[in-house]
Short mmCIF file of C-alpha atoms in Angstrom, two decimals:
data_model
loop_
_atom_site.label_atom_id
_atom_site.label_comp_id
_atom_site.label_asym_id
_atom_site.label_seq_id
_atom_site.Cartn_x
_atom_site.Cartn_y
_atom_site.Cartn_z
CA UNK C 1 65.00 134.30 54.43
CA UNK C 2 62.52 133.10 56.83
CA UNK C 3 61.35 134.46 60.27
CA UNK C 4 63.78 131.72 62.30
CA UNK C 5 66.86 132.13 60.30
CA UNK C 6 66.07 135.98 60.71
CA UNK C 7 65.82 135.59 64.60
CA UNK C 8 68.84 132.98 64.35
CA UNK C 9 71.12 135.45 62.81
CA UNK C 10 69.91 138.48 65.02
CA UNK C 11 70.81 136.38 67.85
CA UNK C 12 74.05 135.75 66.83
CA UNK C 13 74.97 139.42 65.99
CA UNK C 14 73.84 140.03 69.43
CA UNK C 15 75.97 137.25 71.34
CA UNK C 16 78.82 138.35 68.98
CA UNK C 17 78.53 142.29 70.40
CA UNK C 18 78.42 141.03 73.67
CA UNK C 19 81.08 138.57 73.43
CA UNK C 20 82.91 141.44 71.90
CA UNK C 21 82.11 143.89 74.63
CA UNK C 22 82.44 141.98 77.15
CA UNK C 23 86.27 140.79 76.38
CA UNK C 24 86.95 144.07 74.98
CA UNK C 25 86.01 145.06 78.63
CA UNK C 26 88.16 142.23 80.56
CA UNK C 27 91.14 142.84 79.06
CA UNK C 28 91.33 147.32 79.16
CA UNK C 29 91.98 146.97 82.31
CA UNK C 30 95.33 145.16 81.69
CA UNK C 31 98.48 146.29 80.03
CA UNK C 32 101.48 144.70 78.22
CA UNK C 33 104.39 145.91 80.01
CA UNK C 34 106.98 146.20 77.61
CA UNK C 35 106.84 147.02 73.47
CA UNK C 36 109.71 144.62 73.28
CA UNK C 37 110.63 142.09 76.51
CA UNK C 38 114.61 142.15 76.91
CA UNK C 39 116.41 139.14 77.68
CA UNK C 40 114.05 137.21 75.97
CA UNK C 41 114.53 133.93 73.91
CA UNK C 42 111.82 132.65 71.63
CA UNK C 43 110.29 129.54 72.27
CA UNK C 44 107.29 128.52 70.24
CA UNK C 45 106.02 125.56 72.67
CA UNK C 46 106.35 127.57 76.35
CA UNK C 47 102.77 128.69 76.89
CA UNK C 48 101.34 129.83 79.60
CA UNK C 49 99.35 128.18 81.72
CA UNK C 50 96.21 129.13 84.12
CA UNK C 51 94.38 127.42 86.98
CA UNK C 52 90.72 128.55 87.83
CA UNK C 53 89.35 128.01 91.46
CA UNK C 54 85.89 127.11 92.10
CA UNK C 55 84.89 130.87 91.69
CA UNK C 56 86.06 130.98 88.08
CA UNK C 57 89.23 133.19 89.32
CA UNK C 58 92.43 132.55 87.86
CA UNK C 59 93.92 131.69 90.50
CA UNK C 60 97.44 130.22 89.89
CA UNK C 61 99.78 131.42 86.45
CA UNK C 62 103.08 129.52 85.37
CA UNK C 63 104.86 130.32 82.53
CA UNK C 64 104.63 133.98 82.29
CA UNK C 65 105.80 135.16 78.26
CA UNK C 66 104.15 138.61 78.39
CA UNK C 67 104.31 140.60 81.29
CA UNK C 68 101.17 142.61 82.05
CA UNK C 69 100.29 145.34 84.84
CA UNK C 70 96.53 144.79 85.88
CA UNK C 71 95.06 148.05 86.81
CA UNK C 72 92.73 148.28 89.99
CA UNK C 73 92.71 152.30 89.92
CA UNK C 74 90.61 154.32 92.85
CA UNK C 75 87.79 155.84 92.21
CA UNK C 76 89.45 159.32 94.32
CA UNK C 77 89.26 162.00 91.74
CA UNK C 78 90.14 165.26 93.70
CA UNK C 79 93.67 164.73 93.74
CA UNK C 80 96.72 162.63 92.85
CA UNK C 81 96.80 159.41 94.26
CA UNK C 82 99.44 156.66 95.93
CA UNK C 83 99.83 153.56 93.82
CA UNK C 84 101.07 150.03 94.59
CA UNK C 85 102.53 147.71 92.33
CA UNK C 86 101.99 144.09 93.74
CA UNK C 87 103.98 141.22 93.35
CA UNK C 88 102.27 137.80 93.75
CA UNK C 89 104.13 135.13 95.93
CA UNK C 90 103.95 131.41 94.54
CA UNK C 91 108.36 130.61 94.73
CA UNK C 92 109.26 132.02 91.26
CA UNK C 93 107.69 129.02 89.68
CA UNK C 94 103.89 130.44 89.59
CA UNK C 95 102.14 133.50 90.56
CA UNK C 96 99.19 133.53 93.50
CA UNK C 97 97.41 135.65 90.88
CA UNK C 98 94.10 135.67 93.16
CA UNK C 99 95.07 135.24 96.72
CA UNK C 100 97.95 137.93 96.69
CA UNK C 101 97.23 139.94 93.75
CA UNK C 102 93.69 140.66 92.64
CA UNK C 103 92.02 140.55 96.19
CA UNK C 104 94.94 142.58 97.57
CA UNK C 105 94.53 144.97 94.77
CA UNK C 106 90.65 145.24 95.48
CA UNK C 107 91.62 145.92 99.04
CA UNK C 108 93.99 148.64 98.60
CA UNK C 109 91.60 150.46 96.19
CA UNK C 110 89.06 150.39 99.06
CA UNK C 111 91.47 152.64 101.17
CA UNK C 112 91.94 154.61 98.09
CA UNK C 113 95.11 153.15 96.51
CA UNK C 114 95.71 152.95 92.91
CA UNK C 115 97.22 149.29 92.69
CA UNK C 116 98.56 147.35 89.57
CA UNK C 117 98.81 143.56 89.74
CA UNK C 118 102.28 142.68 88.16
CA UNK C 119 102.08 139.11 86.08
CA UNK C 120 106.11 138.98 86.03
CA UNK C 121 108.06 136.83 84.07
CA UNK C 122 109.18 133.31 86.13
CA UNK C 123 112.94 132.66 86.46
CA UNK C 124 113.33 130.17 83.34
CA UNK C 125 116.11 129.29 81.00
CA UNK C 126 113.80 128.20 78.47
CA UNK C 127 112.83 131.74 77.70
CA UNK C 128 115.30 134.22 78.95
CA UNK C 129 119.30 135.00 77.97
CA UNK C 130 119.70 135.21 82.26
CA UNK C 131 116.88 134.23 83.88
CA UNK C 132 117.90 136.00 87.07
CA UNK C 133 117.18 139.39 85.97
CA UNK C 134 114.44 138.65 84.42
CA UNK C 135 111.79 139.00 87.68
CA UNK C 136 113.75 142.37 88.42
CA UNK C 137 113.64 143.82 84.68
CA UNK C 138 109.71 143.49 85.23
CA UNK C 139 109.77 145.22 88.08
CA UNK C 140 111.94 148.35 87.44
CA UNK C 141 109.85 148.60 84.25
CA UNK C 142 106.87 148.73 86.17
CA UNK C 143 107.67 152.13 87.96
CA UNK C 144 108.80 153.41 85.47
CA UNK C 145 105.98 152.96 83.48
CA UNK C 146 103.30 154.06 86.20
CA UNK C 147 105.95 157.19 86.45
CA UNK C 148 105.68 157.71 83.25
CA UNK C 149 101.54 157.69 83.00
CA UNK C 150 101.34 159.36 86.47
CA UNK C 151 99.01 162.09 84.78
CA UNK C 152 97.07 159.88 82.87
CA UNK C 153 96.21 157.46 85.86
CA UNK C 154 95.84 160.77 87.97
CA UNK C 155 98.77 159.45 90.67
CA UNK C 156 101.56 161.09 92.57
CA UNK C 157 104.69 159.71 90.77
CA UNK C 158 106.13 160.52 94.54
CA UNK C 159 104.45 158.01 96.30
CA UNK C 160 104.43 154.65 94.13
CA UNK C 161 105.63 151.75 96.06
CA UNK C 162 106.30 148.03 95.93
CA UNK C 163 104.38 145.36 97.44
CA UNK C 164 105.32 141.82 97.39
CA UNK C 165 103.84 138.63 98.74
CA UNK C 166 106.80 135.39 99.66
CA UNK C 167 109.13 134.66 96.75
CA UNK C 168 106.82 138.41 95.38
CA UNK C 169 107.98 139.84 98.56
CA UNK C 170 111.52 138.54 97.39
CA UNK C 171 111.07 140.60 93.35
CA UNK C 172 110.02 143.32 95.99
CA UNK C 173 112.88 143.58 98.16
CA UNK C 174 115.03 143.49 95.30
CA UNK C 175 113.60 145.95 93.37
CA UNK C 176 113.92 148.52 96.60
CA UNK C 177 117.71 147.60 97.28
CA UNK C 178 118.59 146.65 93.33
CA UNK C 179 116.68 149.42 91.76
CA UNK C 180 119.89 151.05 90.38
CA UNK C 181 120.96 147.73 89.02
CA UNK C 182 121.49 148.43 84.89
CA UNK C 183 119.36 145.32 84.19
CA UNK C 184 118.04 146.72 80.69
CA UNK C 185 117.89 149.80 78.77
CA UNK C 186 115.67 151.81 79.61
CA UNK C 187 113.90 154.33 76.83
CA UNK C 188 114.72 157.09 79.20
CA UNK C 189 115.94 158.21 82.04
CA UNK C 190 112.66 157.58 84.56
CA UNK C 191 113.83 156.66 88.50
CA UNK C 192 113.28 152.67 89.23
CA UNK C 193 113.10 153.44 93.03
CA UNK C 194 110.29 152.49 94.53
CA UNK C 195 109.08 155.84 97.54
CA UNK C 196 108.14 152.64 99.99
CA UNK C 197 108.33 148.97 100.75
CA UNK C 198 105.25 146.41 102.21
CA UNK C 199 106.82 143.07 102.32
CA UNK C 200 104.89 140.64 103.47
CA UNK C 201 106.14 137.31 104.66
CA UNK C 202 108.46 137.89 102.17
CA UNK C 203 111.56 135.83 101.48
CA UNK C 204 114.54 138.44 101.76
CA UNK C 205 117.58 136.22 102.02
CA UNK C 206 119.54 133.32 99.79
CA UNK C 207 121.70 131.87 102.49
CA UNK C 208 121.42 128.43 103.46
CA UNK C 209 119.31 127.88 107.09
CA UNK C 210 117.41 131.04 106.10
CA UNK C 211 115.97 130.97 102.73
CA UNK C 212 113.19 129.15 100.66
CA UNK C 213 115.08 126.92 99.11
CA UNK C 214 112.76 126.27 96.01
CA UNK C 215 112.63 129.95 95.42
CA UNK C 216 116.50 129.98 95.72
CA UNK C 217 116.91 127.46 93.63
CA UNK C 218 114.28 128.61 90.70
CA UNK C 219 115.76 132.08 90.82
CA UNK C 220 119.39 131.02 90.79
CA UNK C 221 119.97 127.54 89.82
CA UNK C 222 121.32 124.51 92.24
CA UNK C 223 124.88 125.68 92.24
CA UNK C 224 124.94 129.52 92.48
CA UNK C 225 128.16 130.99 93.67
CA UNK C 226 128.59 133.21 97.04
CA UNK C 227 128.86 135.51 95.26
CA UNK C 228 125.33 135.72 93.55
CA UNK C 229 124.37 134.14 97.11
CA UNK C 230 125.26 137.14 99.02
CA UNK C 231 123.73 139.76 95.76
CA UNK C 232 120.21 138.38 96.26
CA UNK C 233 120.35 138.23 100.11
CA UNK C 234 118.94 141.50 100.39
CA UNK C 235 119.12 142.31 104.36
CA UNK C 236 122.56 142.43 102.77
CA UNK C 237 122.16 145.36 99.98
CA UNK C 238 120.23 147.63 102.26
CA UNK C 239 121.95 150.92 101.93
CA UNK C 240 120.65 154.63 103.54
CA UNK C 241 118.39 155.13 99.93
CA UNK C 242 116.47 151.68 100.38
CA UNK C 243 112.86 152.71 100.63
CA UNK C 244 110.69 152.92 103.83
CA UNK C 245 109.34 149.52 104.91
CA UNK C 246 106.19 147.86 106.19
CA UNK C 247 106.79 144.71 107.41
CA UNK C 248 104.66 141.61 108.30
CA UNK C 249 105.22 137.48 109.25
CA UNK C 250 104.20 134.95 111.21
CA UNK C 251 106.63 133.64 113.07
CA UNK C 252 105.22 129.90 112.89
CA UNK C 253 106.05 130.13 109.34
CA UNK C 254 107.55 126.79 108.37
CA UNK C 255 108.38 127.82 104.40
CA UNK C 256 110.02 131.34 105.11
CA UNK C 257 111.70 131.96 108.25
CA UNK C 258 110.61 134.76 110.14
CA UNK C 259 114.52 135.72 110.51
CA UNK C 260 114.24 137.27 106.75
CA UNK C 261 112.03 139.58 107.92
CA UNK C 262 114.01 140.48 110.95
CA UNK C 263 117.24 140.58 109.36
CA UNK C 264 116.01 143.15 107.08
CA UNK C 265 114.20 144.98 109.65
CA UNK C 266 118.22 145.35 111.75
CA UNK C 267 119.32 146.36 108.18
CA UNK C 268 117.46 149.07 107.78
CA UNK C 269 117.29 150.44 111.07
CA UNK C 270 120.84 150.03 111.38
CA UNK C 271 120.84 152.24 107.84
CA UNK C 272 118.61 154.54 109.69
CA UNK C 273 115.72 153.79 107.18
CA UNK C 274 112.15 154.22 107.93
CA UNK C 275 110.60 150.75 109.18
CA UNK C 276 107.65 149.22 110.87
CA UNK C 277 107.51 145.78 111.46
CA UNK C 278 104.71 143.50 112.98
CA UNK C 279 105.30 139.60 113.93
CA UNK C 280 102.58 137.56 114.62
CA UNK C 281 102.29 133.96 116.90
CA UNK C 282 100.62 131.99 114.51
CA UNK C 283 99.48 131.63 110.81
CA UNK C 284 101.84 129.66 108.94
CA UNK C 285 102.63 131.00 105.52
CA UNK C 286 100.53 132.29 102.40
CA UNK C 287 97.67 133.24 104.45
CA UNK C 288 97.10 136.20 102.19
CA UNK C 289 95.13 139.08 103.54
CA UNK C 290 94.70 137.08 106.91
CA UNK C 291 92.54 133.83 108.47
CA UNK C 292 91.85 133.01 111.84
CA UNK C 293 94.01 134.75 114.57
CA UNK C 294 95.61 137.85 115.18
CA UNK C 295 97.58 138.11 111.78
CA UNK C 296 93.67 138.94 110.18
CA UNK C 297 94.74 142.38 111.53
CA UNK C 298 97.69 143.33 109.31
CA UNK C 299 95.59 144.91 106.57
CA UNK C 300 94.71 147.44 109.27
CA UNK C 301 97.86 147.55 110.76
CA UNK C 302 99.19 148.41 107.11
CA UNK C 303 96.10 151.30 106.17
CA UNK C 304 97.33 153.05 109.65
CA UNK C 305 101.35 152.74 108.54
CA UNK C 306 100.46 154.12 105.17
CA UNK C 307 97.90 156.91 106.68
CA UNK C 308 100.74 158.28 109.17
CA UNK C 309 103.29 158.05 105.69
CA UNK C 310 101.09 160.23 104.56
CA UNK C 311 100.52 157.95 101.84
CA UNK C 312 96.41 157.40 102.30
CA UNK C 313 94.22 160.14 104.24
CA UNK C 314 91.80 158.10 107.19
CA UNK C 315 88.29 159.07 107.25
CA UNK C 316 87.45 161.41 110.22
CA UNK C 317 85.87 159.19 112.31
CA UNK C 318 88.53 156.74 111.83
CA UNK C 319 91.03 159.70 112.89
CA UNK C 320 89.20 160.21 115.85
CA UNK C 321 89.18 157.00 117.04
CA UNK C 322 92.87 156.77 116.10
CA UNK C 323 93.22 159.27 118.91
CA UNK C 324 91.33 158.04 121.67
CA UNK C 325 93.38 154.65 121.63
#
């Protein structure tokens, strides 16, 4: 064998290793959700599909077969730590992968929150019995499953809540007043409940004059009855075990009404529940962790709603300015 061949084949030894390592490496951080998805129906051409910004992010996923949780853990070691399970927005017919799931996840695990990016299935009749339980069969199965690995991820399977962005914010809502709901069976007998709620601009109802239609319509077809109407209109399923809430819209928003997040902020207080909401003048919708204006300030609204929760401990001098305001 001569000298090039010898360097040729050493080279590609070494790209293979590191090609190896390197996806090896991308994809431990993600799990499958489920050993065997329920309510599935096979369908050989229904792939899904990615789009990559100009960062090489993925930044937009349709057609969701596998579920995964992507795992953004904290680096806090000394004692059990609050998770978040976050639901990307995108109108149940693609996921915001990077502007409301991987970012947000990166921010939360600043502030020393375990957070898990859920890639949920899309409403679709292609590839589920009832594709109207399929969003919420993702989500229960998600706390269960960071319930059930609470010790290995070194969390406190008391404080694992639900965080959804638009139509996510929807899956969210639902989970925290649906969570009960026999969707599936479950391997055992681990709670679905989210401990707390952060909702932002989230749709919450299905009635005409309120909701996003295109989410309506993807999650429950063009003719659903009233009374699948008045099921997924959450501000109406609120009950006294709904989980705390943080709450956050603009009220310029032109896509989802700021009325869903007020209705459900009356429904829970009126169910005495735990609930902070914060409204801003301007924004629009899908601004994500906040642009120009006043809404920029909800991620710090949120770290001081989950720090009083006791849900996230402030650094001192963050305390102490806390209490000179």
């Amino acid at each position: 064998m001569t000298e090039s061949n010898i360097l040729s084949k050493k080279a590609s030894s070494l790209i293979l290793f590191f090609g190896m390592s390197i996806s090896s490496f991308s994809q431990s951080n993600e799990i499958k959700l489920w050993d065997k998805i329920p309510n599935s129906i096979e369908a050989k051409g229904y792939l899904e599909e990615t789009r990559i910004d100009k960062d090489y992010n993925v930044s937009i996923i349709q057609k969701v077969t596998e579920p995964t949780l992507k795992c953004f853990l904290t680096n806090n070691k000394g004692g059990k730590n609050t998770a978040v399970i976050i639901c990307p927005g995108g109108a149940y017919s693609h996921l915001s992968h990077e502007d409301e799931g991987d970012k947000v996840a990166k921010w939360l695990q600043s502030i020393g929150v375990s957070a898990f990016v859920l890639k949920y299935r899309l409403p679709s009749d292609v590839i589920m019995e009832n594709k109207t339980i399929g969003p919420l069969q993702d989500a229960q199965e998600a706390i269960r499953t960071l319930r059930r690995n609470a010790d290995k991820w070194n969390l406190d399977a008391s404080k694992i809540g639900i965080m959804g962005f638009s139509a996510g914010g929807h899956l969210a809502s639902t989970l925290s007043t649906h969570y009960n709901d026999k969707v599936y069976e479950s391997k055992d007998n681990t709670s679905a409940r989210p401990d707390f709620s952060i909702l932002i601009y989230p749709v919450i109802s299905m009635e005409d004059g309120i909701t996003h239609r295109g989410s309506k319509e993807n999650l429950l077809g063009k003719n659903a009855s009233s009374e699948m109407i008045a099921k997924y209109s959450n501000e109406k399923q609120v009950t006294k075990t709904t989980p705390k809430t943080f709450l956050m819209h603009a009220t310029d928003d032109k896509s989802v009404p700021v009325e869903n997040s007020i209705n459900y902020y009356l429904a829970l207080k009126q169910n005495k529940v735990p609930v902070e909401m914060h409204l801003y003048e301007n924004g629009g919708h899908g601004f994500g962790l906040g642009i120009e204006g006043t809404n920029k300030n909800w991620p710090n609204a949120c770290e001081k709603w989950l720090a009083e929760n006791d849900l996230i401990k402030i650094p001192s001098e963050v305390a102490v300015n806390l209490k000179k305001e």
